[in-house]
CSV table of C-alpha atoms in Angstrom, one decimal:
chain,number,residue,atom,x,y,z
A,92,UNK,CA,150.0,178.2,171.1
A,93,UNK,CA,150.7,176.2,174.3
A,94,UNK,CA,154.4,176.5,173.4
A,95,UNK,CA,154.2,180.3,173.2
A,96,UNK,CA,152.2,180.6,176.4
A,97,UNK,CA,154.6,178.3,178.3
A,98,UNK,CA,157.5,180.4,177.0
A,99,UNK,CA,155.9,183.5,178.5
A,100,UNK,CA,154.8,181.8,181.7
A,101,UNK,CA,158.3,180.5,182.4
A,102,UNK,CA,160.0,183.8,181.8
A,103,UNK,CA,161.7,185.3,184.9
A,104,UNK,CA,159.6,188.5,184.6
A,105,UNK,CA,156.3,186.7,184.8
A,106,UNK,CA,157.5,184.4,187.5
A,107,UNK,CA,158.6,187.5,189.5
A,108,UNK,CA,155.2,189.2,189.0
A,109,UNK,CA,153.3,186.0,190.0
A,110,UNK,CA,155.5,185.5,193.1
A,111,UNK,CA,154.4,188.9,194.4
A,112,UNK,CA,150.9,187.3,194.8
A,113,UNK,CA,152.3,183.9,196.0
A,114,UNK,CA,151.0,182.5,192.7
A,115,UNK,CA,152.5,179.9,190.4
A,116,UNK,CA,151.9,180.6,186.7
A,117,UNK,CA,151.8,176.9,185.8
A,118,UNK,CA,152.6,175.4,182.5
A,119,UNK,CA,149.9,172.8,181.8
A,120,UNK,CA,148.7,172.1,178.3
A,121,UNK,CA,145.1,172.8,177.6
A,122,UNK,CA,144.1,169.1,178.0
A,123,UNK,CA,146.1,168.8,181.2
A,124,UNK,CA,144.4,171.9,182.6
A,125,UNK,CA,141.0,170.7,181.6
A,126,UNK,CA,141.7,167.4,183.4
A,127,UNK,CA,142.9,169.2,186.5
A,128,UNK,CA,139.8,171.5,186.6
A,129,UNK,CA,137.4,168.6,186.1
A,130,UNK,CA,139.1,166.7,188.9
A,131,UNK,CA,138.9,169.7,191.2
A,132,UNK,CA,135.2,170.1,190.4
A,133,UNK,CA,134.6,166.5,191.3
A,134,UNK,CA,136.6,166.7,194.4
A,135,UNK,CA,135.0,169.8,195.8
A,136,UNK,CA,131.5,168.6,194.8
A,137,UNK,CA,132.1,165.5,196.8
A,138,UNK,CA,133.3,167.6,199.8
A,139,UNK,CA,130.2,169.8,199.6
A,140,UNK,CA,127.9,166.7,199.3
A,141,UNK,CA,129.4,165.0,202.3
A,142,UNK,CA,129.1,168.3,204.3
A,143,UNK,CA,125.5,168.4,203.2
A,144,UNK,CA,125.9,171.9,201.8
A,145,UNK,CA,123.2,173.3,199.6
A,146,UNK,CA,123.6,175.8,196.8
A,147,UNK,CA,121.9,179.1,197.2
């Protein structure tokens, strides 16, 4: 499924549509994307903690 999704996401039509929103469709595999998301969660949790932000 990753192969099919990447094929669509790298098509010129999709790239053009994403570009209208200044977005990059990306072509990470599911494990790569999960790793990226988890790293972002950790990074921003640390930022919030250092800024002493509290959840509402």
